[in-house]
mmCIF file of C-alpha atoms in Angstrom:
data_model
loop_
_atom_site.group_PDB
_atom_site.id
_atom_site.type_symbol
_atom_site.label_atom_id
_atom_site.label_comp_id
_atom_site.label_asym_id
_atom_site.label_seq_id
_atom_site.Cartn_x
_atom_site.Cartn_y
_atom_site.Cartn_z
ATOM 1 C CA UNK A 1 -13.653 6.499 -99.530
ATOM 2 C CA UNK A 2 -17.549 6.248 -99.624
ATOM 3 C CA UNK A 3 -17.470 4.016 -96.456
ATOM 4 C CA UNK A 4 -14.810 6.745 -94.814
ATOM 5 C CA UNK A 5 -17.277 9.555 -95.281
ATOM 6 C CA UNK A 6 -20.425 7.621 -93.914
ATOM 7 C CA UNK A 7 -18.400 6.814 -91.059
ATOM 8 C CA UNK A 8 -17.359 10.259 -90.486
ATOM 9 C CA UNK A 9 -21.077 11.555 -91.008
ATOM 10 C CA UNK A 10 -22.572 9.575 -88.478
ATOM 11 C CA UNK A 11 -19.801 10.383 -85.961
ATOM 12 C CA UNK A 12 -20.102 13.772 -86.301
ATOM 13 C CA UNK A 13 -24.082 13.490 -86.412
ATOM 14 C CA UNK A 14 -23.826 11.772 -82.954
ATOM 15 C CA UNK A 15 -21.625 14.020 -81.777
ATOM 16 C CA UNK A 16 -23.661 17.217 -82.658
ATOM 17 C CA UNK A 17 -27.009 15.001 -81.230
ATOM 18 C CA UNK A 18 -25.042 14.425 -77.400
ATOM 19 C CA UNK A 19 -24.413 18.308 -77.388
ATOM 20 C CA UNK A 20 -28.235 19.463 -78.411
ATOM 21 C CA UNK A 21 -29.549 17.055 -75.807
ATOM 22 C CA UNK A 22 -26.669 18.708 -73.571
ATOM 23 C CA UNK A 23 -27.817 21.702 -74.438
ATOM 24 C CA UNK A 24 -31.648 20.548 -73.710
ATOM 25 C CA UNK A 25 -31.059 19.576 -70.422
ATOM 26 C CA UNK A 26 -28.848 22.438 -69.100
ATOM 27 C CA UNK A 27 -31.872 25.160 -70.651
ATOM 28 C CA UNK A 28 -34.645 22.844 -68.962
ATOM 29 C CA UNK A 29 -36.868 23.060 -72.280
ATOM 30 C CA UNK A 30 -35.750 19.243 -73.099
ATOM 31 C CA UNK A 31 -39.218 18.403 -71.428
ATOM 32 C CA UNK A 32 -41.147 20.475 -73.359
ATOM 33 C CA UNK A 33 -39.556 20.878 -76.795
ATOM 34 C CA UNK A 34 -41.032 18.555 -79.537
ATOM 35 C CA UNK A 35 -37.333 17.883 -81.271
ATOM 36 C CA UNK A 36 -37.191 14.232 -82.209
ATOM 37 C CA UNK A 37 -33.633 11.988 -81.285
ATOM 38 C CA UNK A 38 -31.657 10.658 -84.600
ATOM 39 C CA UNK A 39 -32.611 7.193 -84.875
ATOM 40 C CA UNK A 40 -29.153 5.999 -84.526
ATOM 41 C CA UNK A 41 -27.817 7.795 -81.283
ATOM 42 C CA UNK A 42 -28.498 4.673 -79.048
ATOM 43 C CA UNK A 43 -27.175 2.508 -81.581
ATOM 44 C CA UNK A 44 -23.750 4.637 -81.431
ATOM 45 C CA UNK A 45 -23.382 4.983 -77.749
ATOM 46 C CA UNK A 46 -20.395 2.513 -77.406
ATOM 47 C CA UNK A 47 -18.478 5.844 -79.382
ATOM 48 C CA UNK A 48 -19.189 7.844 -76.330
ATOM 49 C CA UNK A 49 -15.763 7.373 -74.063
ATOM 50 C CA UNK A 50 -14.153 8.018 -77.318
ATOM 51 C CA UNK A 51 -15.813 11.410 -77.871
ATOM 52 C CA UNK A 52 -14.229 14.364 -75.784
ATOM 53 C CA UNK A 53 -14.309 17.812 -76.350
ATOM 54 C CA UNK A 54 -11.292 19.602 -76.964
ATOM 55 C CA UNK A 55 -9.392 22.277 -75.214
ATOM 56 C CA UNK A 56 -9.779 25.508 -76.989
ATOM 57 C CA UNK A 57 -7.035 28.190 -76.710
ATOM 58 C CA UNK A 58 -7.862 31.721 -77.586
ATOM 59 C CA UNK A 59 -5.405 35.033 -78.499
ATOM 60 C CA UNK A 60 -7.227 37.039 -75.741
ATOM 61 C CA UNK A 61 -5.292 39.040 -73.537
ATOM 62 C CA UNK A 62 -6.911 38.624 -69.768
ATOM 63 C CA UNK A 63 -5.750 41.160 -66.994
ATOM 64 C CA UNK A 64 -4.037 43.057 -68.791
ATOM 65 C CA UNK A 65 -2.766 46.858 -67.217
ATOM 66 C CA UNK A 66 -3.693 48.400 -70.829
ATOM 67 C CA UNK A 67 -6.965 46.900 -70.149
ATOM 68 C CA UNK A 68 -7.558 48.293 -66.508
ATOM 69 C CA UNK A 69 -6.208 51.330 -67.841
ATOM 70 C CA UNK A 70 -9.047 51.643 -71.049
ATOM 71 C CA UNK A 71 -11.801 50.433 -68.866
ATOM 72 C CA UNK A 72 -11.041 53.189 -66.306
ATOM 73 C CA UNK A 73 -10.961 55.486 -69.003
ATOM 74 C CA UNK A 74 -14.340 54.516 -69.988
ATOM 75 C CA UNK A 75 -16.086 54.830 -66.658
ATOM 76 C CA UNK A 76 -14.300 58.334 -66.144
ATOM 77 C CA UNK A 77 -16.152 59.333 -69.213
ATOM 78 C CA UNK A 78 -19.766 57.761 -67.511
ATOM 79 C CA UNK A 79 -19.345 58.646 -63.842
ATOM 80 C CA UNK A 80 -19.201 62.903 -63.364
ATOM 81 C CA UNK A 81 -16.469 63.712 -61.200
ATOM 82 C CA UNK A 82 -17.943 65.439 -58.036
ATOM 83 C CA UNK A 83 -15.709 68.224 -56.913
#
């Protein structure tokens, strides 16, 4: 059980360490920021085909006439009607 949650920690510590450098790159301040790498993230590169990120659902409704209908409420209530 010890060995299980080790194993677990330093997956998950990778994992999080690939996303901030991700994260890094995509915002540009990778060059400039003074964050240090985990000491362990080259050793546990062969994990990387293994790691994928999931597909998320979500219970949003998208295009949806209630929707249109609320959001043209909204601007009628913004916008002055010119008669």
């Amino acid at each position: 059980e010890k060995c299980r949650k080790k194993w677990k920690y330093m997956r998950d510590t990778y994992k999080r360490e690939k996303n901030e450098e991700k994260e890094r790159k995509k915002s540009g301040s990778g060059a400039a920021g003074g964050s240090q790498r985990w000491k362990y993230v080259s050793i546990l590169g062969f994990l990387e085909p293994y790691i994928t990120d999931r597909d998320t659902s979500s219970n949003f409704r998208q295009n949806n006439d209630e929707d249109v209908s609320v959001v043209a409420l909204l601007e009628s209530m913004v916008t002055p009607e010119v008669v």
